[in-house]
PDB file of C-alpha atoms in Angstrom:
ATOM      1  CA  UNK V   4     -29.202 -22.043 -24.237  1.00 39.00           C
ATOM      2  CA  UNK V   5     -32.815 -22.606 -23.171  1.00 40.00           C
ATOM      3  CA  UNK V   6     -34.063 -20.096 -25.726  1.00 42.00           C
ATOM      4  CA  UNK V   7     -32.168 -21.806 -28.560  1.00 43.00           C
ATOM      5  CA  UNK V   8     -33.627 -25.198 -27.653  1.00 41.00           C
ATOM      6  CA  UNK V   9     -37.159 -23.874 -27.887  1.00 44.00           C
ATOM      7  CA  UNK V  10     -36.510 -21.987 -31.131  1.00 50.00           C
ATOM      8  CA  UNK V  11     -34.412 -24.465 -33.132  1.00 56.00           C
ATOM      9  CA  UNK V  12     -36.047 -27.739 -34.273  1.00 55.00           C
ATOM     10  CA  UNK V  13     -34.292 -30.879 -32.987  1.00 62.00           C
ATOM     11  CA  UNK V  14     -31.758 -32.759 -35.126  1.00 70.00           C
ATOM     12  CA  UNK V  15     -33.680 -36.062 -34.981  1.00 74.00           C
ATOM     13  CA  UNK V  16     -37.163 -37.129 -35.996  1.00 70.00           C
ATOM     14  CA  UNK V  17     -37.937 -38.413 -32.475  1.00 70.00           C
ATOM     15  CA  UNK V  18     -38.118 -36.752 -29.046  1.00 70.00           C
ATOM     16  CA  UNK V  19     -37.367 -38.394 -25.722  1.00 67.00           C
ATOM     17  CA  UNK V  20     -40.389 -37.986 -23.454  1.00 64.00           C
ATOM     18  CA  UNK V  21     -39.365 -36.701 -20.016  1.00 60.00           C
ATOM     19  CA  UNK V  22     -41.298 -38.093 -17.061  1.00 55.00           C
ATOM     20  CA  UNK V  23     -39.878 -35.339 -14.808  1.00 55.00           C
ATOM     21  CA  UNK V  24     -41.518 -32.697 -17.007  1.00 53.00           C
ATOM     22  CA  UNK V  25     -44.829 -34.570 -17.147  1.00 58.00           C
ATOM     23  CA  UNK V  26     -45.946 -35.939 -13.743  1.00 45.00           C
ATOM     24  CA  UNK V  27     -48.690 -38.071 -15.375  1.00 54.00           C
ATOM     25  CA  UNK V  28     -46.216 -39.991 -17.525  1.00 61.00           C
ATOM     26  CA  UNK V  29     -45.789 -43.490 -16.028  1.00 72.00           C
ATOM     27  CA  UNK V  30     -44.847 -45.258 -19.252  1.00 80.00           C
ATOM     28  CA  UNK V  31     -46.439 -45.943 -22.656  1.00 87.00           C
ATOM     29  CA  UNK V  32     -46.707 -48.898 -24.962  1.00 89.00           C
ATOM     30  CA  UNK V  33     -44.797 -48.899 -28.218  1.00 91.00           C
ATOM     31  CA  UNK V  34     -47.326 -48.249 -31.009  1.00 90.00           C
ATOM     32  CA  UNK V  35     -45.629 -50.518 -33.482  1.00 88.00           C
ATOM     33  CA  UNK V  36     -48.302 -53.205 -34.067  1.00 85.00           C
ATOM     34  CA  UNK V  37     -46.198 -56.280 -33.351  1.00 87.00           C
ATOM     35  CA  UNK V  38     -44.146 -54.726 -30.458  1.00 90.00           C
ATOM     36  CA  UNK V  39     -46.502 -53.079 -27.937  1.00 88.00           C
ATOM     37  CA  UNK V  40     -43.665 -53.010 -25.368  1.00 88.00           C
ATOM     38  CA  UNK V  41     -44.233 -50.925 -22.231  1.00 88.00           C
ATOM     39  CA  UNK V  42     -41.462 -48.285 -22.091  1.00 84.00           C
ATOM     40  CA  UNK V  43     -41.115 -45.930 -19.152  1.00 84.00           C
ATOM     41  CA  UNK V  44     -38.938 -43.603 -21.272  1.00 85.00           C
ATOM     42  CA  UNK V  45     -40.736 -43.660 -24.634  1.00 88.00           C
ATOM     43  CA  UNK V  46     -39.928 -41.637 -27.744  1.00 90.00           C
ATOM     44  CA  UNK V  47     -42.297 -39.418 -29.714  1.00 89.00           C
ATOM     45  CA  UNK V  48     -42.039 -39.393 -33.510  1.00 91.00           C
ATOM     46  CA  UNK V  49     -42.413 -35.872 -34.928  1.00 89.00           C
ATOM     47  CA  UNK V  50     -43.440 -37.129 -38.350  1.00 88.00           C
ATOM     48  CA  UNK V  51     -46.316 -39.558 -37.584  1.00 91.00           C
ATOM     49  CA  UNK V  52     -47.030 -38.221 -34.053  1.00 89.00           C
ATOM     50  CA  UNK V  53     -46.892 -41.703 -32.427  1.00 90.00           C
ATOM     51  CA  UNK V  54     -44.985 -43.096 -29.432  1.00 91.00           C
ATOM     52  CA  UNK V  55     -42.341 -45.829 -29.733  1.00 91.00           C
ATOM     53  CA  UNK V  56     -39.826 -47.723 -27.616  1.00 92.00           C
ATOM     54  CA  UNK V  57     -36.070 -47.360 -27.779  1.00 89.00           C
ATOM     55  CA  UNK V  58     -35.675 -49.985 -30.513  1.00 90.00           C
ATOM     56  CA  UNK V  59     -38.314 -48.480 -32.817  1.00 90.00           C
ATOM     57  CA  UNK V  60     -37.765 -44.753 -32.234  1.00 89.00           C
ATOM     58  CA  UNK V  61     -36.361 -43.934 -35.710  1.00 90.00           C
ATOM     59  CA  UNK V  62     -38.504 -43.507 -38.835  1.00 89.00           C
ATOM     60  CA  UNK V  63     -36.774 -46.451 -40.506  1.00 89.00           C
ATOM     61  CA  UNK V  64     -37.242 -48.773 -37.493  1.00 90.00           C
ATOM     62  CA  UNK V  65     -41.014 -48.253 -37.250  1.00 89.00           C
ATOM     63  CA  UNK V  66     -41.522 -47.709 -40.993  1.00 89.00           C
ATOM     64  CA  UNK V  67     -42.987 -44.244 -40.462  1.00 90.00           C
ATOM     65  CA  UNK V  68     -46.106 -43.551 -42.507  1.00 89.00           C
ATOM     66  CA  UNK V  69     -45.203 -39.887 -42.824  1.00 89.00           C
ATOM     67  CA  UNK V  70     -41.434 -40.185 -43.131  1.00 87.00           C
ATOM     68  CA  UNK V  71     -39.524 -36.974 -43.731  1.00 86.00           C
ATOM     69  CA  UNK V  72     -42.306 -34.656 -42.532  1.00 88.00           C
ATOM     70  CA  UNK V  73     -40.233 -33.306 -39.620  1.00 89.00           C
ATOM     71  CA  UNK V  74     -37.261 -32.697 -41.932  1.00 88.00           C
ATOM     72  CA  UNK V  75     -39.417 -30.704 -44.346  1.00 89.00           C
ATOM     73  CA  UNK V  76     -40.790 -28.568 -41.506  1.00 89.00           C
ATOM     74  CA  UNK V  77     -37.230 -27.969 -40.306  1.00 88.00           C
ATOM     75  CA  UNK V  78     -36.113 -26.903 -43.786  1.00 88.00           C
ATOM     76  CA  UNK V  79     -39.045 -24.495 -44.179  1.00 89.00           C
ATOM     77  CA  UNK V  80     -38.320 -22.979 -40.762  1.00 87.00           C
ATOM     78  CA  UNK V  81     -34.699 -22.361 -41.735  1.00 85.00           C
ATOM     79  CA  UNK V  82     -35.691 -20.768 -45.037  1.00 83.00           C
ATOM     80  CA  UNK V  83     -38.086 -18.406 -43.264  1.00 82.00           C
ATOM     81  CA  UNK V  84     -35.306 -17.033 -41.057  1.00 79.00           C
ATOM     82  CA  UNK V  85     -33.682 -13.710 -41.949  1.00 69.00           C
ATOM     83  CA  UNK V  86     -30.114 -14.117 -43.203  1.00 64.00           C
ATOM     84  CA  UNK V  87     -27.241 -12.671 -41.177  1.00 58.00           C
ATOM     85  CA  UNK V  88     -26.527  -9.926 -43.711  1.00 55.00           C
ATOM     86  CA  UNK V  89     -30.115  -9.022 -44.574  1.00 58.00           C
ATOM     87  CA  UNK V  90     -30.707  -5.279 -44.465  1.00 57.00           C
ATOM     88  CA  UNK V  91     -27.001  -4.495 -44.132  1.00 52.00           C
ATOM     89  CA  UNK V  92     -24.940  -2.688 -46.705  1.00 48.00           C
ATOM     90  CA  UNK V  93     -21.785  -4.446 -47.754  1.00 44.00           C
ATOM     91  CA  UNK V  94     -18.512  -2.501 -47.503  1.00 43.00           C
ATOM     92  CA  UNK V  95     -17.298  -0.993 -50.770  1.00 45.00           C
ATOM     93  CA  UNK V  96     -14.305  -2.645 -52.349  1.00 48.00           C
ATOM     94  CA  UNK V  97     -10.976  -0.872 -51.951  1.00 51.00           C
ATOM     95  CA  UNK V  98     -10.041   1.085 -55.074  1.00 75.00           C
ATOM     96  CA  UNK V  99      -6.888  -0.169 -56.706  1.00 85.00           C
ATOM     97  CA  UNK V 100      -4.391   2.472 -57.776  1.00 88.00           C
ATOM     98  CA  UNK V 101      -0.675   2.739 -58.543  1.00 91.00           C
ATOM     99  CA  UNK V 102       1.774   3.709 -55.813  1.00 92.00           C
ATOM    100  CA  UNK V 103       2.168   7.514 -55.711  1.00 90.00           C
ATOM    101  CA  UNK V 104       5.968   7.305 -55.442  1.00 90.00           C
ATOM    102  CA  UNK V 105       7.929   8.371 -58.521  1.00 87.00           C
ATOM    103  CA  UNK V 106       9.052   5.504 -60.801  1.00 86.00           C
ATOM    104  CA  UNK V 107       7.102   2.920 -58.739  1.00 90.00           C
ATOM    105  CA  UNK V 108       4.726   0.683 -60.677  1.00 88.00           C
ATOM    106  CA  UNK V 109       3.348  -1.277 -57.714  1.00 89.00           C
ATOM    107  CA  UNK V 110      -0.453  -1.442 -57.529  1.00 90.00           C
ATOM    108  CA  UNK V 111      -1.829  -0.718 -54.056  1.00 89.00           C
ATOM    109  CA  UNK V 112      -5.287  -1.425 -52.685  1.00 84.00           C
ATOM    110  CA  UNK V 113      -5.142  -5.162 -53.368  1.00 84.00           C
ATOM    111  CA  UNK V 114      -5.408  -8.034 -50.902  1.00 79.00           C
ATOM    112  CA  UNK V 115      -1.641  -8.578 -51.047  1.00 83.00           C
ATOM    113  CA  UNK V 116      -0.587  -4.900 -51.101  1.00 82.00           C
ATOM    114  CA  UNK V 117      -3.125  -2.952 -49.014  1.00 82.00           C
ATOM    115  CA  UNK V 118      -1.396   0.412 -49.396  1.00 85.00           C
ATOM    116  CA  UNK V 119      -0.449   2.997 -46.760  1.00 88.00           C
ATOM    117  CA  UNK V 120      -1.931   6.506 -46.710  1.00 89.00           C
ATOM    118  CA  UNK V 121       0.415   9.408 -45.898  1.00 90.00           C
ATOM    119  CA  UNK V 122      -1.344  12.209 -44.022  1.00 87.00           C
ATOM    120  CA  UNK V 123       1.466  14.644 -44.893  1.00 86.00           C
ATOM    121  CA  UNK V 124       1.027  14.689 -48.673  1.00 89.00           C
ATOM    122  CA  UNK V 125      -2.389  12.983 -48.782  1.00 89.00           C
ATOM    123  CA  UNK V 126      -1.271  10.139 -51.077  1.00 90.00           C
ATOM    124  CA  UNK V 127      -1.238   6.316 -50.991  1.00 90.00           C
ATOM    125  CA  UNK V 128       1.998   4.340 -51.169  1.00 91.00           C
ATOM    126  CA  UNK V 129       3.176   0.747 -51.210  1.00 91.00           C
ATOM    127  CA  UNK V 130       4.934  -0.769 -48.217  1.00 89.00           C
ATOM    128  CA  UNK V 131       8.362   0.057 -49.675  1.00 90.00           C
ATOM    129  CA  UNK V 132       7.611   3.784 -49.966  1.00 90.00           C
ATOM    130  CA  UNK V 133       5.342   4.172 -46.925  1.00 89.00           C
ATOM    131  CA  UNK V 134       7.856   6.250 -44.907  1.00 90.00           C
ATOM    132  CA  UNK V 135       8.043   9.987 -45.545  1.00 88.00           C
ATOM    133  CA  UNK V 136      11.753   9.811 -46.260  1.00 89.00           C
ATOM    134  CA  UNK V 137      11.195   7.143 -48.901  1.00 89.00           C
ATOM    135  CA  UNK V 138       8.709   9.154 -51.005  1.00 90.00           C
ATOM    136  CA  UNK V 139      10.229  12.625 -50.352  1.00 88.00           C
ATOM    137  CA  UNK V 140       7.112  13.868 -48.590  1.00 89.00           C
ATOM    138  CA  UNK V 141       8.582  17.250 -47.559  1.00 86.00           C
ATOM    139  CA  UNK V 142       8.978  18.399 -51.183  1.00 86.00           C
ATOM    140  CA  UNK V 143       5.492  17.411 -52.319  1.00 87.00           C
ATOM    141  CA  UNK V 144       2.452  19.665 -52.210  1.00 84.00           C
ATOM    142  CA  UNK V 145      -0.385  17.893 -50.361  1.00 85.00           C
ATOM    143  CA  UNK V 146      -3.319  16.912 -52.553  1.00 83.00           C
ATOM    144  CA  UNK V 147      -6.218  19.275 -51.882  1.00 76.00           C
ATOM    145  CA  UNK V 148      -3.999  21.979 -50.333  1.00 67.00           C
ATOM    146  CA  UNK V 149      -5.284  25.530 -50.606  1.00 60.00           C
ATOM    147  CA  UNK V 150      -3.594  27.891 -53.117  1.00 54.00           C
ATOM    148  CA  UNK V 151      -0.973  30.194 -51.706  1.00 52.00           C
ATOM    149  CA  UNK V 152       0.581  27.434 -49.663  1.00 53.00           C
ATOM    150  CA  UNK V 153       4.052  28.895 -50.272  1.00 54.00           C
ATOM    151  CA  UNK V 154       3.155  32.049 -48.373  1.00 56.00           C
ATOM    152  CA  UNK V 155       1.671  30.003 -45.544  1.00 60.00           C
ATOM    153  CA  UNK V 156       4.864  27.955 -45.369  1.00 63.00           C
ATOM    154  CA  UNK V 157       6.931  31.132 -45.138  1.00 62.00           C
ATOM    155  CA  UNK V 158       4.783  32.461 -42.309  1.00 64.00           C
ATOM    156  CA  UNK V 159       4.963  29.126 -40.528  1.00 69.00           C
ATOM    157  CA  UNK V 160       8.756  29.107 -40.864  1.00 70.00           C
ATOM    158  CA  UNK V 161       8.989  32.609 -39.384  1.00 68.00           C
ATOM    159  CA  UNK V 162       6.756  31.528 -36.519  1.00 69.00           C
ATOM    160  CA  UNK V 163       8.883  28.454 -35.873  1.00 71.00           C
ATOM    161  CA  UNK V 164      12.007  30.609 -35.795  1.00 69.00           C
ATOM    162  CA  UNK V 165      10.437  33.087 -33.375  1.00 68.00           C
ATOM    163  CA  UNK V 166       9.302  30.364 -31.021  1.00 69.00           C
ATOM    164  CA  UNK V 167      12.660  28.618 -31.223  1.00 72.00           C
ATOM    165  CA  UNK V 168      14.221  31.796 -29.864  1.00 67.00           C
ATOM    166  CA  UNK V 169      11.442  32.033 -27.303  1.00 68.00           C
ATOM    167  CA  UNK V 170      12.061  28.475 -26.121  1.00 70.00           C
ATOM    168  CA  UNK V 171      15.760  29.190 -25.727  1.00 69.00           C
ATOM    169  CA  UNK V 172      14.994  32.377 -23.799  1.00 65.00           C
ATOM    170  CA  UNK V 173      12.483  30.523 -21.611  1.00 63.00           C
ATOM    171  CA  UNK V 174      15.016  27.792 -20.848  1.00 66.00           C
ATOM    172  CA  UNK V 175      17.508  30.420 -19.741  1.00 61.00           C
ATOM    173  CA  UNK V 176      14.865  32.092 -17.583  1.00 55.00           C
ATOM    174  CA  UNK V 177      13.943  28.790 -15.963  1.00 57.00           C
ATOM    175  CA  UNK V 178      17.596  28.106 -15.226  1.00 57.00           C
ATOM    176  CA  UNK V 179      18.117  31.555 -13.690  1.00 51.00           C
ATOM    177  CA  UNK V 180      14.859  31.228 -11.746  1.00 46.00           C
ATOM    178  CA  UNK V 181      15.983  27.929 -10.307  1.00 47.00           C
ATOM    179  CA  UNK V 182      19.147  29.564  -8.963  1.00 41.00           C
ATOM    180  CA  UNK V 183      17.105  32.110  -7.006  1.00 39.00           C
ATOM    181  CA  UNK V 184      15.281  29.410  -5.053  1.00 34.00           C
ATOM    182  CA  UNK V 185      16.710  28.015  -1.807  1.00 32.00           C
ATOM    183  CA  UNK V 186      19.242  25.221  -1.996  1.00 40.00           C
ATOM    184  CA  UNK V 187      18.607  22.373  -2.411  1.00 41.00           C
ATOM    185  CA  UNK V 188      16.217  23.076  -5.258  1.00 42.00           C
ATOM    186  CA  UNK V 189      12.535  22.746  -4.221  1.00 57.00           C
ATOM    187  CA  UNK V 190      11.885  19.353  -5.726  1.00 59.00           C
ATOM    188  CA  UNK V 191       9.734  18.313  -2.783  1.00 70.00           C
ATOM    189  CA  UNK V 192       6.375  19.640  -1.702  1.00 73.00           C
ATOM    190  CA  UNK V 193       7.782  20.994   1.566  1.00 76.00           C
ATOM    191  CA  UNK V 194      10.550  22.902  -0.211  1.00 75.00           C
ATOM    192  CA  UNK V 195       8.071  24.447  -2.655  1.00 78.00           C
ATOM    193  CA  UNK V 196       5.873  25.447   0.273  1.00 82.00           C
ATOM    194  CA  UNK V 197       8.809  27.296   1.866  1.00 83.00           C
ATOM    195  CA  UNK V 198       9.491  29.142  -1.397  1.00 81.00           C
ATOM    196  CA  UNK V 199       5.838  30.182  -1.730  1.00 84.00           C
ATOM    197  CA  UNK V 200       5.716  31.383   1.895  1.00 87.00           C
ATOM    198  CA  UNK V 201       8.777  33.532   1.200  1.00 86.00           C
ATOM    199  CA  UNK V 202       7.041  34.948  -1.879  1.00 85.00           C
ATOM    200  CA  UNK V 203       3.918  35.783   0.118  1.00 87.00           C
ATOM    201  CA  UNK V 204       5.893  38.085   2.414  1.00 88.00           C
ATOM    202  CA  UNK V 205       6.798  40.501  -0.397  1.00 87.00           C
ATOM    203  CA  UNK V 206       3.941  40.023  -2.901  1.00 90.00           C
ATOM    204  CA  UNK V 207       1.654  42.984  -3.568  1.00 90.00           C
ATOM    205  CA  UNK V 208      -1.988  42.974  -4.594  1.00 90.00           C
ATOM    206  CA  UNK V 209      -5.550  43.787  -3.582  1.00 90.00           C
ATOM    207  CA  UNK V 210      -5.715  43.441   0.205  1.00 89.00           C
ATOM    208  CA  UNK V 211      -9.466  42.825  -0.002  1.00 91.00           C
ATOM    209  CA  UNK V 212      -8.924  39.602  -1.969  1.00 90.00           C
ATOM    210  CA  UNK V 213      -9.552  36.532   0.255  1.00 92.00           C
ATOM    211  CA  UNK V 214      -6.360  34.535   0.919  1.00 89.00           C
ATOM    212  CA  UNK V 215      -7.880  31.311  -0.384  1.00 91.00           C
ATOM    213  CA  UNK V 216      -8.378  32.906  -3.821  1.00 91.00           C
ATOM    214  CA  UNK V 217      -4.867  34.344  -4.159  1.00 92.00           C
ATOM    215  CA  UNK V 218      -2.249  33.039  -6.601  1.00 92.00           C
ATOM    216  CA  UNK V 219       1.239  34.382  -5.850  1.00 92.00           C
ATOM    217  CA  UNK V 220       3.483  34.948  -8.879  1.00 90.00           C
ATOM    218  CA  UNK V 221       6.872  36.286  -9.897  1.00 89.00           C
ATOM    219  CA  UNK V 222       6.208  38.822 -12.671  1.00 90.00           C
ATOM    220  CA  UNK V 223       8.889  40.153 -15.025  1.00 88.00           C
ATOM    221  CA  UNK V 224       9.084  42.298 -18.147  1.00 84.00           C
ATOM    222  CA  UNK V 225      11.742  43.031 -20.725  1.00 76.00           C
ATOM    223  CA  UNK V 226      13.995  45.791 -19.413  1.00 70.00           C
ATOM    224  CA  UNK V 227      13.687  47.880 -22.591  1.00 68.00           C
ATOM    225  CA  UNK V 228       9.855  47.879 -22.455  1.00 69.00           C
ATOM    226  CA  UNK V 229       9.376  49.373 -18.982  1.00 67.00           C
ATOM    227  CA  UNK V 230       9.921  52.821 -17.541  1.00 70.00           C
ATOM    228  CA  UNK V 231      10.060  51.556 -13.956  1.00 64.00           C
ATOM    229  CA  UNK V 232      13.324  51.326 -12.013  1.00 69.00           C
ATOM    230  CA  UNK V 233      12.899  47.561 -11.717  1.00 70.00           C
ATOM    231  CA  UNK V 234      11.467  45.249 -14.361  1.00 76.00           C
ATOM    232  CA  UNK V 235      10.272  42.517 -12.031  1.00 84.00           C
ATOM    233  CA  UNK V 236       8.237  42.079  -8.882  1.00 88.00           C
ATOM    234  CA  UNK V 237       6.115  39.768  -6.748  1.00 91.00           C
ATOM    235  CA  UNK V 238       2.336  40.055  -6.982  1.00 92.00           C
ATOM    236  CA  UNK V 239      -0.784  38.058  -6.211  1.00 93.00           C
ATOM    237  CA  UNK V 240      -3.953  37.858  -8.295  1.00 94.00           C
ATOM    238  CA  UNK V 241      -7.351  36.189  -8.024  1.00 93.00           C
ATOM    239  CA  UNK V 242      -7.518  32.607  -9.255  1.00 92.00           C
ATOM    240  CA  UNK V 243     -10.830  33.555 -10.900  1.00 93.00           C
ATOM    241  CA  UNK V 244      -9.213  36.171 -13.132  1.00 93.00           C
ATOM    242  CA  UNK V 245      -8.397  35.485 -16.772  1.00 93.00           C
ATOM    243  CA  UNK V 246      -4.849  35.900 -18.067  1.00 91.00           C
ATOM    244  CA  UNK V 247      -5.798  39.056 -19.976  1.00 90.00           C
ATOM    245  CA  UNK V 248      -6.775  40.818 -16.758  1.00 92.00           C
ATOM    246  CA  UNK V 249      -3.531  39.714 -15.107  1.00 92.00           C
ATOM    247  CA  UNK V 250      -1.609  41.163 -18.069  1.00 90.00           C
ATOM    248  CA  UNK V 251      -3.321  44.545 -17.644  1.00 91.00           C
ATOM    249  CA  UNK V 252      -2.617  44.617 -13.905  1.00 91.00           C
ATOM    250  CA  UNK V 253       1.002  43.484 -14.282  1.00 90.00           C
ATOM    251  CA  UNK V 254       1.703  45.984 -17.066  1.00 88.00           C
ATOM    252  CA  UNK V 255       0.362  48.778 -14.855  1.00 89.00           C
ATOM    253  CA  UNK V 256       2.427  47.655 -11.855  1.00 88.00           C
ATOM    254  CA  UNK V 257       5.684  47.407 -13.843  1.00 87.00           C
ATOM    255  CA  UNK V 258       4.912  50.535 -15.888  1.00 88.00           C
ATOM    256  CA  UNK V 259       4.939  48.720 -19.210  1.00 87.00           C
ATOM    257  CA  UNK V 260       3.112  50.378 -22.098  1.00 86.00           C
ATOM    258  CA  UNK V 261       0.011  48.309 -22.916  1.00 86.00           C
ATOM    259  CA  UNK V 262      -1.674  49.043 -26.260  1.00 84.00           C
ATOM    260  CA  UNK V 263      -3.415  45.694 -26.700  1.00 84.00           C
ATOM    261  CA  UNK V 264      -6.828  47.388 -26.894  1.00 84.00           C
ATOM    262  CA  UNK V 265      -5.620  50.082 -29.285  1.00 84.00           C
ATOM    263  CA  UNK V 266      -3.522  48.247 -31.882  1.00 79.00           C
ATOM    264  CA  UNK V 267      -4.303  45.214 -34.010  1.00 80.00           C
ATOM    265  CA  UNK V 268      -0.656  44.684 -34.945  1.00 80.00           C
ATOM    266  CA  UNK V 269       0.832  41.691 -33.116  1.00 79.00           C
ATOM    267  CA  UNK V 270       4.194  43.460 -33.012  1.00 80.00           C
ATOM    268  CA  UNK V 271       2.722  45.993 -30.598  1.00 82.00           C
ATOM    269  CA  UNK V 272       0.772  43.571 -28.416  1.00 86.00           C
ATOM    270  CA  UNK V 273       1.895  42.205 -25.067  1.00 87.00           C
ATOM    271  CA  UNK V 274       1.668  38.489 -24.345  1.00 89.00           C
ATOM    272  CA  UNK V 275       2.082  36.489 -21.134  1.00 89.00           C
ATOM    273  CA  UNK V 276       4.767  33.806 -21.221  1.00 87.00           C
ATOM    274  CA  UNK V 277       4.633  31.079 -18.551  1.00 86.00           C
ATOM    275  CA  UNK V 278       8.244  30.164 -17.737  1.00 84.00           C
ATOM    276  CA  UNK V 279       7.553  26.857 -15.940  1.00 81.00           C
ATOM    277  CA  UNK V 280       5.083  25.748 -18.589  1.00 81.00           C
ATOM    278  CA  UNK V 281       7.283  26.945 -21.467  1.00 81.00           C
ATOM    279  CA  UNK V 282       4.357  28.401 -23.410  1.00 84.00           C
ATOM    280  CA  UNK V 283       2.403  31.563 -24.167  1.00 86.00           C
ATOM    281  CA  UNK V 284      -0.882  31.741 -22.281  1.00 89.00           C
ATOM    282  CA  UNK V 285      -4.186  32.549 -23.943  1.00 89.00           C
ATOM    283  CA  UNK V 286      -5.901  35.748 -22.808  1.00 88.00           C
ATOM    284  CA  UNK V 287      -9.076  33.841 -21.835  1.00 91.00           C
ATOM    285  CA  UNK V 288      -7.371  31.161 -19.710  1.00 91.00           C
ATOM    286  CA  UNK V 289      -8.263  31.136 -16.029  1.00 92.00           C
ATOM    287  CA  UNK V 290      -5.407  31.886 -13.630  1.00 91.00           C
ATOM    288  CA  UNK V 291      -6.461  29.043 -11.341  1.00 89.00           C
ATOM    289  CA  UNK V 292      -6.184  26.449 -14.124  1.00 90.00           C
ATOM    290  CA  UNK V 293      -3.006  27.723 -15.839  1.00 89.00           C
ATOM    291  CA  UNK V 294      -0.843  28.912 -12.925  1.00 90.00           C
ATOM    292  CA  UNK V 295       0.033  27.947  -9.366  1.00 89.00           C
ATOM    293  CA  UNK V 296       1.625  29.968  -6.601  1.00 88.00           C
ATOM    294  CA  UNK V 297       5.384  30.302  -7.066  1.00 86.00           C
ATOM    295  CA  UNK V 298       5.292  30.376 -10.884  1.00 88.00           C
ATOM    296  CA  UNK V 299       6.978  33.039 -13.013  1.00 87.00           C
ATOM    297  CA  UNK V 300       5.309  34.920 -15.854  1.00 89.00           C
ATOM    298  CA  UNK V 301       6.981  37.346 -18.279  1.00 87.00           C
ATOM    299  CA  UNK V 302       5.394  40.155 -20.309  1.00 87.00           C
ATOM    300  CA  UNK V 303       6.743  39.969 -23.873  1.00 86.00           C
ATOM    301  CA  UNK V 304       5.909  42.169 -26.832  1.00 84.00           C
ATOM    302  CA  UNK V 305       5.586  41.112 -30.460  1.00 80.00           C
ATOM    303  CA  UNK V 306       5.870  37.336 -30.077  1.00 78.00           C
ATOM    304  CA  UNK V 307       2.429  36.639 -31.545  1.00 72.00           C
ATOM    305  CA  UNK V 308      -0.424  34.437 -30.279  1.00 71.00           C
ATOM    306  CA  UNK V 309       0.087  30.899 -28.986  1.00 65.00           C
ATOM    307  CA  UNK V 310       0.599  28.503 -31.940  1.00 58.00           C
ATOM    308  CA  UNK V 311      -2.088  25.972 -32.723  1.00 50.00           C
ATOM    309  CA  UNK V 312      -0.657  23.931 -35.585  1.00 39.00           C
ATOM    310  CA  UNK V 313       3.087  24.260 -35.120  1.00 42.00           C
ATOM    311  CA  UNK V 314       4.942  21.715 -33.051  1.00 44.00           C
ATOM    312  CA  UNK V 315       6.811  23.395 -30.286  1.00 43.00           C
TER     313      UNK V 315
END
């Protein structure tokens, strides 16, 4: 507030003289010729630069010889100030357009009807047709979509179907895995610790790997893809490994054919499915960030890479 008082001119033509601010001020005589009253709290006129008492402080009361001078200075100071919007670009007006719904003549983009943009079909609609069901969004081709969208939709539908089966299979695996754990189910930290300690007794791996870097896992493979007598086992791997290295080691341990480095066809490639997480792991994910001891991973062939744009 102090800065504004020094910057903004006062609202009156006179100023009250403060004796606390000026130690030499012990009162002054009113400079009106027939008054000459001694006033210990005099007023200073900003127009004629003279001192007056309380009764003659205004320009009208002392018939100021330079009346209005302070007001003119105040007006000039205000005009010299930069306006609030100076140097700023005003926002463009909203373009008015008709609602994109069929047989709707409502104009959107106005102050009364702002319009709602649909990200699915990339169109603008009125409030009545703002929902996807109201403007039949699923049957419309998005504006600006790349050609060949029909083929992309077919591929996406096949991917959704494949992952729907994968989710169902994963749910069944999680249910069967939960039955193998001690009863009651390890919902507490102590129960999970007991299950992991049991896993550590049978898990196989590199004996030179420090215990603090080990992640103990249940590893399984599809029965028809392995030549080993058993299609599952308990192993431990380094938390610093990536998932791709775990896949190579697990495929070798369970005697599963691994042609990931030889074939570019996704139908031939092995992928690692995390049962507890319900998702396919990326090859470059770190074991320590994606898995914890006691988890189950499954080697699956031909399920494709993890989806990026499809809702699971």
